[in-house]
GROMACS .gro file of C-alpha atoms in nm:
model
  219
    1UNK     CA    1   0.000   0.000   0.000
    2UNK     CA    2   0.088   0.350  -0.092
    3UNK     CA    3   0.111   0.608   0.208
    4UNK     CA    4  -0.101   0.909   0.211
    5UNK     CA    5   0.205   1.111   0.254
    6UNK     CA    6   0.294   0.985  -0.117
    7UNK     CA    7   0.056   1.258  -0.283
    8UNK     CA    8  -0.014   1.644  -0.213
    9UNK     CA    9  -0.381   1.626  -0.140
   10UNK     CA   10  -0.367   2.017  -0.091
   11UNK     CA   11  -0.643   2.230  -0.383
   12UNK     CA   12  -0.432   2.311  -0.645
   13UNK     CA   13  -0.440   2.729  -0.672
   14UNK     CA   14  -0.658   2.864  -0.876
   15UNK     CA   15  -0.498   2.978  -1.200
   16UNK     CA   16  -0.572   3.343  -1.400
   17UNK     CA   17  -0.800   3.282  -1.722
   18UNK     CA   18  -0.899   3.556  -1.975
   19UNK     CA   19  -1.171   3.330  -2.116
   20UNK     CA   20  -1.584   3.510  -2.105
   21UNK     CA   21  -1.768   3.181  -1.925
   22UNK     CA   22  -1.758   3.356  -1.620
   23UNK     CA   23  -1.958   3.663  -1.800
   24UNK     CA   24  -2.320   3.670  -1.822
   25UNK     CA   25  -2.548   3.681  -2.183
   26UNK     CA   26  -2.690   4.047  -2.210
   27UNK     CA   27  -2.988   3.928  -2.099
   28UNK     CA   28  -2.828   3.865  -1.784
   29UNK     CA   29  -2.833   3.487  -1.772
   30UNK     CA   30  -2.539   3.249  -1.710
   31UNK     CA   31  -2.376   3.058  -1.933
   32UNK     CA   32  -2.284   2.699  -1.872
   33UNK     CA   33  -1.888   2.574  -1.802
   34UNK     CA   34  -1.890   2.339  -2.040
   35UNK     CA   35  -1.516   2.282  -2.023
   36UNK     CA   36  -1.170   2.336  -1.852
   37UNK     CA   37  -0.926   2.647  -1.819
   38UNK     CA   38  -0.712   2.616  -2.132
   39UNK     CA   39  -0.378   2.714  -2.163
   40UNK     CA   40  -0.430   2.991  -2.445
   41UNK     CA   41  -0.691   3.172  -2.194
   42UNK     CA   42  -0.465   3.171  -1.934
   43UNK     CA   43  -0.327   3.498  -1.768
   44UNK     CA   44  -0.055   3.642  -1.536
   45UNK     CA   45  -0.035   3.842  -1.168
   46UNK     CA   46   0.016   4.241  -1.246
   47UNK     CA   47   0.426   4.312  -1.272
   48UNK     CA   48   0.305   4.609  -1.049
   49UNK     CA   49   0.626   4.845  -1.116
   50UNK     CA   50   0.723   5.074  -0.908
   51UNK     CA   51   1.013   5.335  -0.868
   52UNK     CA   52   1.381   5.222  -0.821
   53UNK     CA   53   1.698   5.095  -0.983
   54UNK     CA   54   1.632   4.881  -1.257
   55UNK     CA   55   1.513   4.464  -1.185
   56UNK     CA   56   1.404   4.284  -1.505
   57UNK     CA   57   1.244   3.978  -1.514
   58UNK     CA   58   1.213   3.769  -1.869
   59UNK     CA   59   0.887   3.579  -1.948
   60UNK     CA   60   0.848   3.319  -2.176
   61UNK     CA   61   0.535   3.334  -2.370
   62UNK     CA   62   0.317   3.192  -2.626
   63UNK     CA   63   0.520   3.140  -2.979
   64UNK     CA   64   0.795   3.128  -2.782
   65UNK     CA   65   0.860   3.455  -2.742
   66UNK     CA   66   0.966   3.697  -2.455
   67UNK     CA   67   0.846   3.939  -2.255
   68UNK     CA   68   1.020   4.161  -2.040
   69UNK     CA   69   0.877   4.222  -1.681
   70UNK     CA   70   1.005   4.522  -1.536
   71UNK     CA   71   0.963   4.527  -1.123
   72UNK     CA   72   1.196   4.858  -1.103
   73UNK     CA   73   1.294   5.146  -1.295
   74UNK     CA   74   1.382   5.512  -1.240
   75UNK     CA   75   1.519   5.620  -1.588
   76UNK     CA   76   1.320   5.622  -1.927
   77UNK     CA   77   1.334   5.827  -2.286
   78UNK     CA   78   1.070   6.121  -2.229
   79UNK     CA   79   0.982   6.326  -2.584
   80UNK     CA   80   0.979   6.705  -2.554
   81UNK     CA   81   0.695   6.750  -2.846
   82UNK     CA   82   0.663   7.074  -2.907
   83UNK     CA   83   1.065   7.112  -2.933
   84UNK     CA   84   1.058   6.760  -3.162
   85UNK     CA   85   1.353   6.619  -2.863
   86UNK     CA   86   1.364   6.347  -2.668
   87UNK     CA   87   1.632   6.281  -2.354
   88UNK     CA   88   1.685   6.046  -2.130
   89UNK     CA   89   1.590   6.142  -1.753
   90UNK     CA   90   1.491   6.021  -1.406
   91UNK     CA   91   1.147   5.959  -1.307
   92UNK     CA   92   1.086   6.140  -0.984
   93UNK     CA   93   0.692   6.065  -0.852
   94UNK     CA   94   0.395   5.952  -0.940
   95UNK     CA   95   0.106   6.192  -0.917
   96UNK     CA   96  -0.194   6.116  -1.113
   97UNK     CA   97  -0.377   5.767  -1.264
   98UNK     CA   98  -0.725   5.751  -1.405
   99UNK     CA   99  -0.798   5.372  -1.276
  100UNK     CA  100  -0.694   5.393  -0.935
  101UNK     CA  101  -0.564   5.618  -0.646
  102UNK     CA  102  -0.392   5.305  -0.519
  103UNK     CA  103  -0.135   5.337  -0.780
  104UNK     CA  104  -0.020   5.665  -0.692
  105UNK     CA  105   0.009   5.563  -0.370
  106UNK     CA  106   0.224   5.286  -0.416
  107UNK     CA  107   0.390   5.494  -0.667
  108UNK     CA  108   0.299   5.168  -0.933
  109UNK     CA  109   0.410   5.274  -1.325
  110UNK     CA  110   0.174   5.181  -1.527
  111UNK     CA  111   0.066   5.293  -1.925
  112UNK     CA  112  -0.077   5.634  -1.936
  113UNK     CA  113   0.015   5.722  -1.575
  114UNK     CA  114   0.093   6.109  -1.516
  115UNK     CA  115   0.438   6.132  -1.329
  116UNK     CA  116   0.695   6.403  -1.231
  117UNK     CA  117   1.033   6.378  -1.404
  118UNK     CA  118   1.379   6.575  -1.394
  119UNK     CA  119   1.366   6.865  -1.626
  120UNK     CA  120   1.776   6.884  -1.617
  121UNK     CA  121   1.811   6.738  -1.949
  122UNK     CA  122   1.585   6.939  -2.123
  123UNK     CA  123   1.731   7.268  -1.935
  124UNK     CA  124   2.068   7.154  -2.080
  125UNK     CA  125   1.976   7.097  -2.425
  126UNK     CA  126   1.722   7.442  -2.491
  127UNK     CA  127   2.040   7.659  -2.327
  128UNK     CA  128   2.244   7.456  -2.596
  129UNK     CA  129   2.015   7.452  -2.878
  130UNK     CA  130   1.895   7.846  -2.895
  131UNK     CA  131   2.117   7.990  -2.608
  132UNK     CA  132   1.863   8.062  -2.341
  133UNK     CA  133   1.853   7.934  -1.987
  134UNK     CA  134   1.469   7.817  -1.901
  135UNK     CA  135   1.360   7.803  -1.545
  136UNK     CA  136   1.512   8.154  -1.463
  137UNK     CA  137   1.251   8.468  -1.334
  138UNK     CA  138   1.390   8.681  -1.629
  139UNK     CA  139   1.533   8.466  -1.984
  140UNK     CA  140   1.883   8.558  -1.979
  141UNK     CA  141   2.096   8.555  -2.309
  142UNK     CA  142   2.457   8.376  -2.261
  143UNK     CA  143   2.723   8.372  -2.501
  144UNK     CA  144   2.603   8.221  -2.840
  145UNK     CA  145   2.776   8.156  -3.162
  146UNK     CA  146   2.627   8.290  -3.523
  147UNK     CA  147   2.490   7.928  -3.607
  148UNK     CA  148   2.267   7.955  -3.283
  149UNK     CA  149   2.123   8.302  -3.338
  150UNK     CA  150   2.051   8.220  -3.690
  151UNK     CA  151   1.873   7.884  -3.542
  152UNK     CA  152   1.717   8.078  -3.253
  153UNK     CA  153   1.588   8.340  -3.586
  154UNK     CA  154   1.401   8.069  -3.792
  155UNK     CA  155   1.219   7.928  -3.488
  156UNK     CA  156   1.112   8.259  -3.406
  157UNK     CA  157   0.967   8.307  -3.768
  158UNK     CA  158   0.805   8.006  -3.786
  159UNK     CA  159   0.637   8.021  -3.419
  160UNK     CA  160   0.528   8.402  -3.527
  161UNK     CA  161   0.180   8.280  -3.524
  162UNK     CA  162   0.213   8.068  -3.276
  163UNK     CA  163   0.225   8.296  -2.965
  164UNK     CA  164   0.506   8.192  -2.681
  165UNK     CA  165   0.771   8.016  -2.796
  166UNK     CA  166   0.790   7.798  -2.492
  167UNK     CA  167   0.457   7.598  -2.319
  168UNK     CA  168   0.401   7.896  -2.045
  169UNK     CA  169   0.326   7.553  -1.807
  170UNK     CA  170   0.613   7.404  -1.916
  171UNK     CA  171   0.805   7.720  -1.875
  172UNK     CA  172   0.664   7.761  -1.539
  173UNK     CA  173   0.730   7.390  -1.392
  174UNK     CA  174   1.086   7.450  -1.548
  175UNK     CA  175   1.131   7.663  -1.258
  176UNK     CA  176   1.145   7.383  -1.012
  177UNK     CA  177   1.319   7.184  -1.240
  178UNK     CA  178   1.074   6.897  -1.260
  179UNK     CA  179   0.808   6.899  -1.526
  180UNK     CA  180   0.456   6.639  -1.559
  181UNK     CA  181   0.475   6.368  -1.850
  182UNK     CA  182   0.286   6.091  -1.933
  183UNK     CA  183   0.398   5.725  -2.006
  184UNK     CA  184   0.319   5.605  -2.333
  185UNK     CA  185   0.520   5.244  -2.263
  186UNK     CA  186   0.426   4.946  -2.099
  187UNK     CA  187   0.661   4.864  -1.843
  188UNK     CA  188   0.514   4.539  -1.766
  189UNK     CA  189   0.536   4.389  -2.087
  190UNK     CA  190   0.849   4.596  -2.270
  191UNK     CA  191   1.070   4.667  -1.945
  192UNK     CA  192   1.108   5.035  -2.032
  193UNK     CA  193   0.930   5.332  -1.918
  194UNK     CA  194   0.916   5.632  -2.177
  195UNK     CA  195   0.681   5.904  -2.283
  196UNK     CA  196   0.672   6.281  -2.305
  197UNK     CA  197   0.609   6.579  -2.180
  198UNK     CA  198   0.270   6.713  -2.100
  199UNK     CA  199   0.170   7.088  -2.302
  200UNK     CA  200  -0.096   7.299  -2.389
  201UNK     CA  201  -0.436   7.209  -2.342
  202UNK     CA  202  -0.317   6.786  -2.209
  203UNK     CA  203  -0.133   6.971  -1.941
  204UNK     CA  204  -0.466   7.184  -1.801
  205UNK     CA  205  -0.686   6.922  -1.798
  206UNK     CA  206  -0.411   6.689  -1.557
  207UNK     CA  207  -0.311   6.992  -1.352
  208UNK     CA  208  -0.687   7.067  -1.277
  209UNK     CA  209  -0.744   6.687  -1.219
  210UNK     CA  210  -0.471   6.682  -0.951
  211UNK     CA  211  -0.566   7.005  -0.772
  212UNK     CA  212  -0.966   6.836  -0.754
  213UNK     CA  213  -0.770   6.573  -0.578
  214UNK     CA  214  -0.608   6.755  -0.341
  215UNK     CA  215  -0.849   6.975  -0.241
  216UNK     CA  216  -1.076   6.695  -0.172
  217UNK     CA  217  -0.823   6.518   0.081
  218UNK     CA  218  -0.844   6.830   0.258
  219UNK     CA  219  -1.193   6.884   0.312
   0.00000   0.00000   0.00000
């Protein structure tokens, strides 16, 4: 005879399925299980990313291929684009997600989540680009060569119509030398965590959403 201790007799854990049996019709009856989890339903935990130097995990996947699970990051590729630029910088916080407060919280990086990155980069490349120094009270002119005033002259000509050269909100956040983008990667599946910077009208409607939030944790 064959000892119980021979065999795990524990319920196996319940695994993650995509599949619709546990939806209802739209007339609000139930449909009937009429078979197993399969393999090509099945799904995985959240990767749940949050802020910090950079852990990678590799998953293999149907086909054979890979995915890359990122569980930390701090530095991504953030577009500028208005100034048609993109530089690498540090992710600072996370301030603002549509889903769930949670993930601000828990400072989680998901797709399309509103964060607060180093401006440094930028800074560096506008004062190198057209020779003026953002984030000061007054714009002040530094020694430039002829090749940068004559750059600096065609954007001004074709931005004639345009009003401010720089994103006033971008100009003003430059100040503190952190400025709001957006992530348009998906760190859970691609590893990386890049996006760009929030302007214009995209900026006003996430600075208004954050300042409803606020006030309403302190009422």
């Amino acid at each position: 005879t064959i000892g119980l201790t021979a065999f795990s007799w524990q319920t196996p854990a319940m695994g993650i399925t995509r599949s619709s049996f546990k939806k209802r019709r739209a007339t609000g009856g139930k449909r009937p299980v009429y078979r197993k989890k399969r393999k090509f339903e099945l799904g995985r935990p959240a990767a749940g990313t949050r802020i910090g130097p950079k852990r990678i995990r590799t998953v293999r996947v149907r086909g054979g291929h890979t995915k890359f699970r990122a569980l930390r990051l701090e530095h991504g590729n953030f577009a500028w684009p208005s100034e048609s630029t993109t530089r690498r910088t540090r992710v600072l916080d996370v301030l603002y997600n549509a889903t769930n407060n949670e993930l601000v919280r828990t400072k989680t990086l998901v797709k399309n989540a509103i964060v607060q990155i180093d401006a440094t980069p930028f800074r560096q490349w506008f004062n190198q680009h057209y020779g003026i120094e953002l984030g000061k009270n007054k714009l002040e002119e530094v020694k430039i060569s002829g090749s940068v005033t004559r750059k600096r002259e065609k954007r001004r000509k074709a931005n004639e119509g345009n009003g401010a050269v720089v994103d006033t909100g971008v100009a003003e956040q430059m100040k503190t030398g952190r400025v709001i983008a957006c992530i348009a990667s998906r760190p859970g599946q691609h590893g990386r965590v890049d996006g760009y910077i929030l302007e214009g009208a995209e900026l006003a409607f996430y600075q208004k959403k954050m300042m409803k939030k606020t006030k309403g944790k302190k009422e």
